[in-house]
Amino acid sequence: MGHSRNALRTTAVGAVSATLIAGCVLGVAPTAQAASAVRFVDITGDGGTVLKANVVLPRGADDTRRYPLLVLPTSWGFPQVEYLAQAQKLADSGYVVVGYNVRGFWQSGGEVEVAGPSDTADASKVIDWALANTPADARHIGMAGVSYGAGISLLAAAHDKRIKAVASLSGWGDLIGSIYSGRTQHVQAAALLDGVSVVTGRQDPEVRQVFDDFYASNLSKEQELVDWGKKRSPVTYVDQLNKNGAAVMLANSWGDTVFPPNEYADFYERLTGPKRLEFRPGDHATPELTGLFGLPNDVWSDTGRWFDHYLKGADNGIDREQPVQLKSRSTGGYEGYPGWKSVAATERKIALAGTTTIHTNVDSGADGGIVFLSSILDQVAQLPPVASIPLLPRRWAAVWQSERYATAQHVRGTARLHTTLTPTNESGTLVAYLYDVGPLGLGKLVSNAPYTFHGRTPGRPFGIDLELFSTAYDVPAGHRLALVVDTVDPLYIEHNPSGAQLTFSSPANDPSYVSIPLREQ
């Protein structure tokens, strides 16, 4: 059921365009760089690959004293100047900062391997170079990065015990769990990554094949894809990371369409050392974007505080704050929690009663929006994707609604769908959406998630348990929540044969429901 090559190229071009538009929407513009403090260098990475890098030293630095070292690998498709504004600030506060262009992109040598073993080894080579060529202190080393650089930083900390602190911003814990959640290809996210790497880098042949197999829905290659992703997932090496003892700060956004928040929260729960988890409104890498231009930014401010405490020993209180910090999509205020599991104090179930059959292959009008653009609108204007719930065609969409709530409902964490499904074919895809529905029936998207099945017996019911993407959203008093299920969404590849039907039921011995996580009222 794969998309055509032309459709994928169109998606890729649109996704790349969305990335460029994102900066305009947020109103950012480059600031002047203090070029006199920056030195551009070549660093020999793994296997002799030349990595283009830049070094920023503290003012007046010389060989009479040592300074904490921060290594910043670039984001996917970004040039080596990406972090210069932040590097200048960090250097001014007493760090040796080395930013480098990851292999395969722009002027750096090699090919794009998607956080493969060579990328991890490159990070250690950069540290080696910095210790030999700058006044960096080998006892106080940190790594930070956005997106691709975030993932590489976590992988490096698991493999190099010299790294004592990490700030992983808009990264991933489980690569396959991010772009193949619910056994469903997140096609717009993949096309974005693919398109950007084609334009700005040189793909390794194995990576090209992975993308092609991903688009083609080649089930014979599924296990190979999973194994390939595991090698590139920090969660695979979490025991090593815990043993090394690095202090890990994770920051992401609720609407991240590349690396959804669920798997980051799961990864956070498995960390045993000093740790911090932050979630804010926005899409992939948009909460920290303004900081890359030198503008005030909460993510980068907390990053600096994290390193100041764990690399410099500063008593700035960050270790005494609640380690889980959430910013609601509705109120904009921060909330602190002692752990991820404590975010939702209670859960309220909405019963999904009766038996409902929907036809596949048609977009009902309920969907998750457009990669980047939709979540950015939610971030800057609180305008998530919307749908008229009464007008959704019941032939293609199943709809259940709660009662009207007398008081505001503070949704926090991960909603969970449990239902019984009877398909007419062995394979299929469904997408579940949770909407905040106002008095006139207009639904604002709270969360969504896809689910794909293969190898099922037609006509035989089976149970489904699906986690929707985690969020923090306040449903106003007088509104209700609605669960909508359909089978087509532009964000995902669907696997429904032509003419297929899906029937949802609620057996008496196993009733169907959606569980809503709520903050303490």
Coordinates of C-alpha atoms in Angstrom, one line a residue:
M1 CA 0.0 0.0 0.0
G2 CA 3.0 2.3 -0.5
H3 CA 2.8 5.8 -1.8
S4 CA 4.1 6.6 -5.2
R5 CA 7.6 8.2 -5.6
N6 CA 6.1 11.4 -7.0
A7 CA 3.8 11.7 -4.0
L8 CA 6.7 11.2 -1.6
R9 CA 8.8 13.8 -3.4
T10 CA 6.0 16.3 -3.2
T11 CA 5.6 15.6 0.6
A12 CA 9.4 16.0 1.0
V13 CA 9.4 19.4 -0.8
G14 CA 6.4 20.5 1.3
A15 CA 8.0 19.4 4.5
V16 CA 11.3 21.2 3.7
S17 CA 9.3 24.3 2.9
A18 CA 7.5 24.0 6.2
T19 CA 10.8 23.9 8.0
L20 CA 11.7 27.2 6.4
I21 CA 8.3 28.7 7.0
A22 CA 8.6 27.8 10.7
G23 CA 11.3 30.4 11.3
C24 CA 9.2 33.1 9.7
V25 CA 6.2 32.2 11.7
L26 CA 8.1 32.5 14.9
G27 CA 9.5 35.8 13.8
V28 CA 13.2 35.0 14.3
A29 CA 16.1 36.7 12.5
P30 CA 19.9 36.0 12.8
T31 CA 21.8 38.1 15.3
A32 CA 25.3 39.5 14.7
Q33 CA 28.0 36.9 15.4
A34 CA 31.0 37.8 17.5
A35 CA 33.3 36.4 14.7
S36 CA 36.5 37.5 16.5
A37 CA 35.9 34.9 19.2
V38 CA 35.2 32.0 16.7
R39 CA 37.8 29.8 15.2
F40 CA 36.9 27.4 12.3
V41 CA 38.8 24.2 12.3
D42 CA 39.0 20.7 10.7
I43 CA 38.7 17.7 13.1
T44 CA 39.5 14.2 12.0
G45 CA 36.6 12.0 12.9
D46 CA 36.2 8.2 12.8
G47 CA 38.0 6.5 10.0
G48 CA 39.7 9.7 9.0
T49 CA 36.6 11.5 8.0
V50 CA 37.0 15.3 8.1
L51 CA 34.5 17.1 10.3
K52 CA 34.0 20.9 9.9
A53 CA 33.9 22.5 13.3
N54 CA 34.1 25.8 15.2
V55 CA 35.6 26.6 18.5
V56 CA 34.6 29.4 20.9
L57 CA 36.8 30.0 24.0
P58 CA 36.0 32.0 27.1
R59 CA 37.3 35.6 27.0
G60 CA 40.9 35.8 28.0
A61 CA 41.3 32.0 28.0
D62 CA 44.9 30.7 28.0
D63 CA 46.8 27.6 29.1
T64 CA 47.0 28.7 32.7
R65 CA 43.6 27.2 33.6
R66 CA 41.1 24.6 32.4
Y67 CA 37.5 25.2 31.5
P68 CA 34.5 22.8 31.2
L69 CA 34.0 21.5 27.6
L70 CA 30.7 21.5 25.7
V71 CA 30.5 19.6 22.4
L72 CA 27.5 20.5 20.1
P73 CA 26.8 18.2 17.1
T74 CA 24.6 19.9 14.5
S75 CA 21.0 19.1 13.8
W76 CA 19.8 17.1 10.7
G77 CA 20.6 19.2 7.7
F78 CA 22.0 22.3 9.5
P79 CA 25.4 23.8 8.8
Q80 CA 28.1 24.1 11.5
V81 CA 27.2 27.7 12.4
E82 CA 23.9 26.5 13.9
Y83 CA 24.9 27.0 17.5
L84 CA 27.2 30.0 17.2
A85 CA 24.8 32.4 19.1
Q86 CA 24.5 29.9 22.0
A87 CA 28.1 29.0 21.8
Q88 CA 29.1 32.6 22.3
K89 CA 26.8 32.8 25.4
L90 CA 28.2 29.6 26.9
A91 CA 31.8 30.6 26.2
D92 CA 31.2 34.0 27.9
S93 CA 30.0 32.1 30.9
G94 CA 33.2 30.0 31.1
Y95 CA 33.0 27.1 28.7
V96 CA 35.1 25.9 25.9
V97 CA 32.5 25.2 23.2
V98 CA 33.1 23.0 20.1
G99 CA 30.4 22.8 17.5
Y100 CA 30.8 20.5 14.6
N101 CA 29.0 19.5 11.5
V102 CA 28.0 15.8 11.7
R103 CA 29.3 13.5 9.0
G104 CA 27.5 13.5 5.6
F105 CA 26.1 17.0 5.8
W106 CA 27.3 20.2 4.2
Q107 CA 31.2 20.5 4.1
S108 CA 31.9 17.6 6.5
G109 CA 33.1 14.4 4.9
G110 CA 31.5 11.0 4.9
E111 CA 27.9 10.0 4.4
V112 CA 24.7 10.3 6.4
E113 CA 24.4 7.2 8.5
V114 CA 21.6 8.3 10.8
A115 CA 23.4 8.2 14.2
G116 CA 25.3 5.1 13.4
P117 CA 28.4 3.8 15.1
S118 CA 30.6 6.2 13.2
D119 CA 28.5 9.2 14.4
T120 CA 29.0 8.0 18.0
A121 CA 32.7 7.5 17.4
D122 CA 33.0 11.0 15.8
A123 CA 31.7 12.6 19.1
S124 CA 34.6 10.9 21.0
K125 CA 37.1 12.1 18.4
V126 CA 35.9 15.6 18.7
I127 CA 36.4 15.4 22.5
D128 CA 39.9 14.0 21.9
W129 CA 40.7 16.9 19.7
A130 CA 39.3 19.5 22.1
L131 CA 41.3 18.1 25.0
A132 CA 44.5 18.2 22.9
N133 CA 44.0 21.6 21.3
T134 CA 42.0 23.8 23.7
P135 CA 42.2 24.6 27.5
A136 CA 39.3 22.1 28.1
D137 CA 39.1 20.2 31.4
A138 CA 38.9 16.4 30.8
R139 CA 37.0 16.0 34.1
H140 CA 34.1 18.3 33.1
I141 CA 32.7 17.4 29.7
G142 CA 29.1 17.9 28.4
M143 CA 27.3 17.4 25.2
A144 CA 24.1 19.1 23.9
G145 CA 22.3 19.3 20.6
V146 CA 18.9 19.8 18.9
S147 CA 17.2 17.0 17.1
Y148 CA 19.9 14.9 15.4
G149 CA 22.5 16.4 17.6
A150 CA 20.4 15.5 20.6
G151 CA 20.2 11.8 19.7
I152 CA 23.9 11.7 19.0
S153 CA 24.7 13.3 22.3
L154 CA 22.7 10.6 24.2
L155 CA 24.4 7.8 22.2
A156 CA 27.8 9.3 22.8
A157 CA 27.2 9.6 26.5
A158 CA 26.3 5.9 26.6
H159 CA 29.5 5.0 24.9
D160 CA 32.0 7.5 26.3
K161 CA 32.1 7.7 30.1
R162 CA 34.0 11.0 30.0
I163 CA 30.7 12.8 29.2
K164 CA 29.3 13.9 32.5
A165 CA 26.2 15.8 31.5
V166 CA 23.9 15.9 28.4
A167 CA 21.1 18.3 27.3
S168 CA 19.1 16.4 24.6
L169 CA 16.7 18.9 23.0
S170 CA 13.9 17.6 20.7
G171 CA 15.7 14.3 20.3
W172 CA 14.6 10.7 20.5
G173 CA 14.9 7.7 22.8
D174 CA 13.5 5.1 20.5
L175 CA 14.0 5.9 16.8
I176 CA 11.5 3.2 15.5
G177 CA 9.1 4.0 18.2
S178 CA 9.1 7.6 16.9
I179 CA 8.6 7.2 13.1
Y180 CA 6.9 3.8 13.2
S181 CA 4.7 4.0 16.2
G182 CA 1.6 1.7 16.2
R183 CA 3.4 -0.2 13.4
T184 CA 2.5 2.7 11.1
Q185 CA 4.9 4.8 8.9
H186 CA 4.9 8.5 9.8
V187 CA 5.3 9.4 6.2
Q188 CA 5.4 13.2 6.4
A189 CA 8.1 13.0 9.1
A190 CA 10.2 10.5 7.1
A191 CA 9.8 12.5 4.0
L192 CA 11.0 15.6 5.8
L193 CA 14.1 13.8 7.0
D194 CA 14.7 12.2 3.6
G195 CA 14.2 15.4 1.6
V196 CA 16.4 17.5 3.9
S197 CA 19.3 15.0 3.7
V198 CA 19.1 14.7 0.0
V199 CA 19.3 18.5 -0.4
T200 CA 22.0 19.2 2.3
G201 CA 23.9 15.9 2.6
R202 CA 25.0 12.6 1.0
Q203 CA 23.1 9.5 2.1
D204 CA 24.8 6.2 2.9
P205 CA 23.4 3.5 0.5
E206 CA 22.0 1.6 3.5
V207 CA 20.1 4.7 4.6
R208 CA 18.7 5.1 1.1
Q209 CA 17.5 1.5 1.1
V210 CA 15.9 2.0 4.5
F211 CA 13.9 5.0 3.3
D212 CA 12.8 3.1 0.2
D213 CA 11.7 0.0 2.2
F214 CA 9.9 2.3 4.6
Y215 CA 7.9 4.0 1.9
A216 CA 7.1 0.7 0.1
S217 CA 5.6 -0.9 3.2
N218 CA 7.8 -3.9 2.6
L219 CA 6.8 -6.2 5.5
S220 CA 9.6 -8.7 4.5
K221 CA 12.0 -5.9 5.6
E222 CA 10.2 -4.9 8.8
Q223 CA 12.4 -6.7 11.2
E224 CA 15.5 -5.4 9.4
L225 CA 14.1 -1.9 9.8
V226 CA 13.4 -2.5 13.5
D227 CA 16.9 -3.9 14.1
W228 CA 18.5 -1.0 12.2
G229 CA 16.6 1.5 14.4
K230 CA 17.5 -0.2 17.6
K231 CA 21.2 0.3 16.9
R232 CA 20.5 4.0 16.7
S233 CA 18.2 4.3 19.7
P234 CA 19.6 5.6 23.1
V235 CA 17.0 3.4 24.9
T236 CA 19.0 0.3 23.6
Y237 CA 22.0 1.5 25.6
V238 CA 20.2 2.9 28.6
D239 CA 21.9 0.5 31.0
Q240 CA 25.3 1.8 29.8
L241 CA 24.1 5.4 30.1
N242 CA 23.0 4.7 33.7
K243 CA 26.2 3.0 34.5
N244 CA 28.3 5.9 33.2
G245 CA 26.2 8.2 35.4
A246 CA 25.8 11.2 33.1
A247 CA 23.2 13.8 34.2
V248 CA 20.6 13.9 31.5
M249 CA 18.2 16.7 30.6
L250 CA 15.5 15.9 28.0
A251 CA 13.4 18.6 26.4
N252 CA 10.7 18.2 23.8
S253 CA 7.4 19.5 22.5
W254 CA 3.9 18.2 22.8
G255 CA 3.2 18.4 19.1
D256 CA 6.5 17.0 17.8
T257 CA 5.6 15.3 14.5
V258 CA 9.1 13.8 14.1
F259 CA 9.8 12.5 17.6
P260 CA 6.5 12.3 19.5
P261 CA 6.7 12.9 23.3
N262 CA 5.6 9.4 24.5
E263 CA 8.9 7.6 23.8
Y264 CA 10.9 10.4 25.4
A265 CA 8.8 10.1 28.5
D266 CA 9.3 6.3 28.5
F267 CA 13.1 6.8 28.1
Y268 CA 13.1 9.3 31.0
E269 CA 11.5 6.8 33.3
R270 CA 14.3 4.3 32.6
L271 CA 17.1 6.7 33.6
T272 CA 18.4 6.3 37.1
G273 CA 21.0 9.1 37.3
P274 CA 20.3 12.8 37.7
K275 CA 17.6 13.7 35.2
R276 CA 15.1 16.3 34.1
L277 CA 12.2 16.2 31.6
E278 CA 10.7 19.3 30.0
F279 CA 7.7 19.4 27.6
R280 CA 6.4 22.6 25.9
P281 CA 3.9 23.5 23.2
G282 CA 5.2 23.3 19.6
D283 CA 6.5 21.0 17.0
H284 CA 9.9 19.5 16.3
A285 CA 12.7 21.7 17.5
T286 CA 10.4 24.8 17.6
P287 CA 10.6 25.5 21.4
E288 CA 14.4 26.0 21.3
L289 CA 14.5 27.7 17.8
T290 CA 14.6 31.3 18.9
G291 CA 17.6 30.5 21.1
L292 CA 19.6 29.5 18.1
F293 CA 19.3 33.2 17.0
G294 CA 20.5 34.5 20.4
L295 CA 17.0 35.5 21.6
P296 CA 15.8 34.8 25.1
N297 CA 14.7 31.1 25.3
D298 CA 13.6 29.0 28.2
V299 CA 15.0 25.7 26.8
W300 CA 18.5 27.2 26.3
S301 CA 18.3 29.0 29.7
D302 CA 17.6 25.7 31.5
T303 CA 20.3 24.0 29.4
G304 CA 22.8 26.5 30.7
R305 CA 21.7 26.0 34.3
W306 CA 21.9 22.2 33.9
F307 CA 25.5 22.4 32.7
D308 CA 26.4 25.1 35.3
H309 CA 25.3 22.8 38.1
Y310 CA 26.6 19.4 36.8
L311 CA 29.8 20.6 35.2
K312 CA 30.7 23.7 37.3
G313 CA 29.1 22.7 40.6
A314 CA 27.0 25.9 40.7
D315 CA 24.4 25.9 43.4
N316 CA 21.7 27.3 41.2
G317 CA 18.8 25.1 42.5
I318 CA 18.1 23.2 39.4
D319 CA 18.7 19.9 41.2
R320 CA 16.1 20.9 43.8
E321 CA 13.4 21.7 41.4
Q322 CA 10.7 19.3 40.4
P323 CA 12.4 17.2 37.7
V324 CA 9.4 17.1 35.4
Q325 CA 8.5 20.5 34.0
L326 CA 5.5 20.9 31.8
K327 CA 4.1 23.9 30.0
S328 CA 0.4 23.6 29.1
R329 CA -0.8 24.1 25.6
S330 CA -3.7 26.0 27.0
T331 CA -2.5 28.2 29.8
G332 CA 1.2 28.7 28.9
G333 CA 2.2 28.3 32.6
Y334 CA 4.8 25.8 33.9
E335 CA 3.9 23.0 36.2
G336 CA 6.3 20.9 38.2
Y337 CA 6.0 17.2 39.1
P338 CA 8.2 14.7 41.0
G339 CA 8.0 12.2 38.1
W340 CA 6.3 11.4 34.9
K341 CA 3.9 9.0 36.5
S342 CA 2.7 11.6 38.9
V343 CA 1.6 14.0 36.0
A344 CA -1.8 12.4 35.9
A345 CA -3.4 12.2 39.4
T346 CA -6.5 10.4 38.1
E347 CA -7.9 8.8 35.0
R348 CA -11.5 9.2 33.8
K349 CA -12.9 6.7 31.3
I350 CA -15.2 7.5 28.4
A351 CA -17.3 4.5 27.5
L352 CA -17.3 3.5 23.8
A353 CA -20.6 1.7 23.8
G354 CA -22.4 -0.1 21.0
T355 CA -21.2 -1.5 17.7
T356 CA -20.0 0.8 15.0
T357 CA -18.8 -0.1 11.5
I358 CA -16.8 2.3 9.3
H359 CA -15.6 2.0 5.7
T360 CA -11.9 2.6 4.9
N361 CA -9.9 4.5 2.3
V362 CA -11.5 7.9 2.7
D363 CA -10.4 10.8 4.9
S364 CA -13.4 11.7 7.0
G365 CA -12.1 15.2 7.7
A366 CA -10.5 14.3 11.0
D367 CA -6.8 14.4 10.8
G368 CA -3.6 15.4 12.6
G369 CA -2.8 18.4 10.4
I370 CA 0.4 19.1 8.5
V371 CA 3.9 18.4 9.8
F372 CA 5.3 21.5 11.5
L373 CA 2.7 24.0 10.5
S374 CA -0.2 22.7 12.5
S375 CA 1.7 22.4 15.8
I376 CA 3.4 25.8 15.3
L377 CA -0.1 27.4 14.9
D378 CA -1.0 25.7 18.2
Q379 CA 2.2 26.9 19.8
V380 CA 1.9 30.6 18.8
A381 CA -1.9 31.1 18.6
Q382 CA -3.4 28.0 20.3
L383 CA -5.0 27.0 17.0
P384 CA -4.7 23.2 16.7
P385 CA -6.3 21.3 13.8
V386 CA -10.1 21.4 14.0
A387 CA -13.0 19.4 12.7
S388 CA -16.8 19.8 12.9
I389 CA -17.7 16.7 15.0
P390 CA -21.5 16.7 14.1
L391 CA -20.6 16.9 10.3
L392 CA -18.1 14.0 10.3
P393 CA -19.5 11.4 7.9
R394 CA -20.3 8.3 10.0
R395 CA -19.7 6.1 7.1
W396 CA -16.0 6.8 7.4
A397 CA -15.7 7.9 11.0
A398 CA -16.7 6.4 14.3
V399 CA -17.5 9.0 16.9
W400 CA -18.1 8.8 20.7
Q401 CA -18.6 11.7 23.0
S402 CA -18.5 12.4 26.8
E403 CA -21.0 14.4 28.7
R404 CA -20.5 18.1 28.9
Y405 CA -18.1 18.9 31.8
A406 CA -19.3 21.2 34.5
T407 CA -15.7 22.2 35.3
A408 CA -12.5 22.5 33.3
Q409 CA -10.7 19.2 32.7
H410 CA -6.9 19.4 32.8
V411 CA -5.7 16.6 30.5
R412 CA -2.1 15.7 31.4
G413 CA -0.2 12.8 30.1
T414 CA -1.2 9.9 27.9
A415 CA -4.8 9.0 26.9
R416 CA -5.3 5.3 26.2
L417 CA -7.8 3.6 23.8
H418 CA -9.0 0.1 24.5
T419 CA -11.5 -1.5 22.1
T420 CA -12.4 -4.6 20.2
L421 CA -11.9 -4.6 16.4
T422 CA -13.3 -6.9 13.8
P423 CA -11.7 -6.4 10.3
T424 CA -12.8 -7.7 6.9
N425 CA -9.2 -8.1 5.8
E426 CA -6.0 -9.3 7.4
S427 CA -4.3 -5.9 7.3
G428 CA -5.6 -2.4 8.1
T429 CA -4.9 0.9 9.7
L430 CA -6.9 3.2 11.9
V431 CA -6.2 6.6 13.4
A432 CA -7.7 7.7 16.8
Y433 CA -8.2 11.4 17.6
L434 CA -9.2 13.0 20.8
Y435 CA -11.1 16.3 20.4
D436 CA -12.1 19.2 22.7
V437 CA -15.7 19.9 21.5
G438 CA -17.3 23.3 22.1
P439 CA -21.0 24.1 22.3
L440 CA -21.3 24.5 18.5
G441 CA -19.7 21.1 17.8
L442 CA -16.3 22.4 16.6
G443 CA -13.6 20.1 17.8
K444 CA -10.0 21.1 18.6
L445 CA -7.5 18.4 18.3
V446 CA -6.1 17.3 21.7
S447 CA -4.1 14.3 20.6
N448 CA -4.0 11.4 18.0
A449 CA -2.1 8.2 17.2
P450 CA -2.1 5.6 14.4
Y451 CA -2.5 1.9 14.7
T452 CA -1.8 -0.8 12.0
F453 CA -2.3 -4.5 12.1
H454 CA -1.2 -7.4 9.9
G455 CA -1.9 -11.1 9.8
R456 CA -5.3 -11.0 11.4
T457 CA -8.1 -13.4 10.5
P458 CA -10.9 -11.6 8.7
G459 CA -14.1 -11.6 10.7
R460 CA -12.4 -12.6 13.9
P461 CA -12.5 -9.9 16.7
F462 CA -9.3 -8.9 18.6
G463 CA -8.4 -6.4 21.3
I464 CA -6.6 -3.1 20.7
D465 CA -4.7 -1.1 23.2
L466 CA -3.4 2.2 21.8
E467 CA -1.6 5.1 23.5
L468 CA -2.3 8.5 22.1
F469 CA 0.5 11.0 22.0
S470 CA 1.0 12.6 25.4
T471 CA -0.1 16.1 25.9
A472 CA -1.1 18.9 28.4
Y473 CA -4.4 20.5 27.4
D474 CA -7.2 22.2 29.3
V475 CA -10.8 21.4 28.3
P476 CA -13.0 24.4 29.3
A477 CA -16.1 24.0 31.4
G478 CA -19.2 23.4 29.2
H479 CA -17.2 21.5 26.6
R480 CA -17.0 17.7 26.1
L481 CA -14.4 15.3 24.8
A482 CA -14.9 13.2 21.7
L483 CA -13.0 10.2 20.4
V484 CA -13.0 9.9 16.6
V485 CA -11.6 6.9 14.7
D486 CA -11.1 6.9 10.9
T487 CA -8.7 5.2 8.5
V488 CA -6.9 7.9 6.5
D489 CA -4.6 10.7 7.6
P490 CA -2.0 12.6 5.5
L491 CA 0.6 12.2 8.3
Y492 CA 0.7 8.4 8.0
I493 CA 0.8 5.6 5.4
E494 CA -2.4 3.5 5.6
H495 CA -2.7 -0.2 5.0
N496 CA -6.4 -0.7 4.3
P497 CA -7.3 -2.8 1.2
S498 CA -9.9 -1.2 -1.1
G499 CA -13.4 -1.7 0.2
A500 CA -12.3 -2.9 3.6
Q501 CA -14.5 -2.3 6.7
L502 CA -13.6 -2.0 10.4
T503 CA -16.2 -2.9 13.1
F504 CA -15.7 -1.6 16.7
S505 CA -17.6 -3.3 19.5
S506 CA -17.8 -3.3 23.3
P507 CA -18.3 -6.8 24.7
A508 CA -19.9 -7.0 28.1
N509 CA -16.9 -8.9 29.5
D510 CA -14.4 -6.5 27.9
P511 CA -16.0 -3.0 27.5
S512 CA -14.4 -0.5 25.2
Y513 CA -13.2 2.9 26.5
V514 CA -10.8 5.7 26.2
S515 CA -9.0 6.6 29.4
I516 CA -8.3 10.3 29.9
P517 CA -5.4 11.3 32.2
L518 CA -6.3 14.3 34.4
R519 CA -4.2 16.5 36.7
E520 CA -5.5 17.0 40.2
Q521 CA -8.4 19.4 40.1

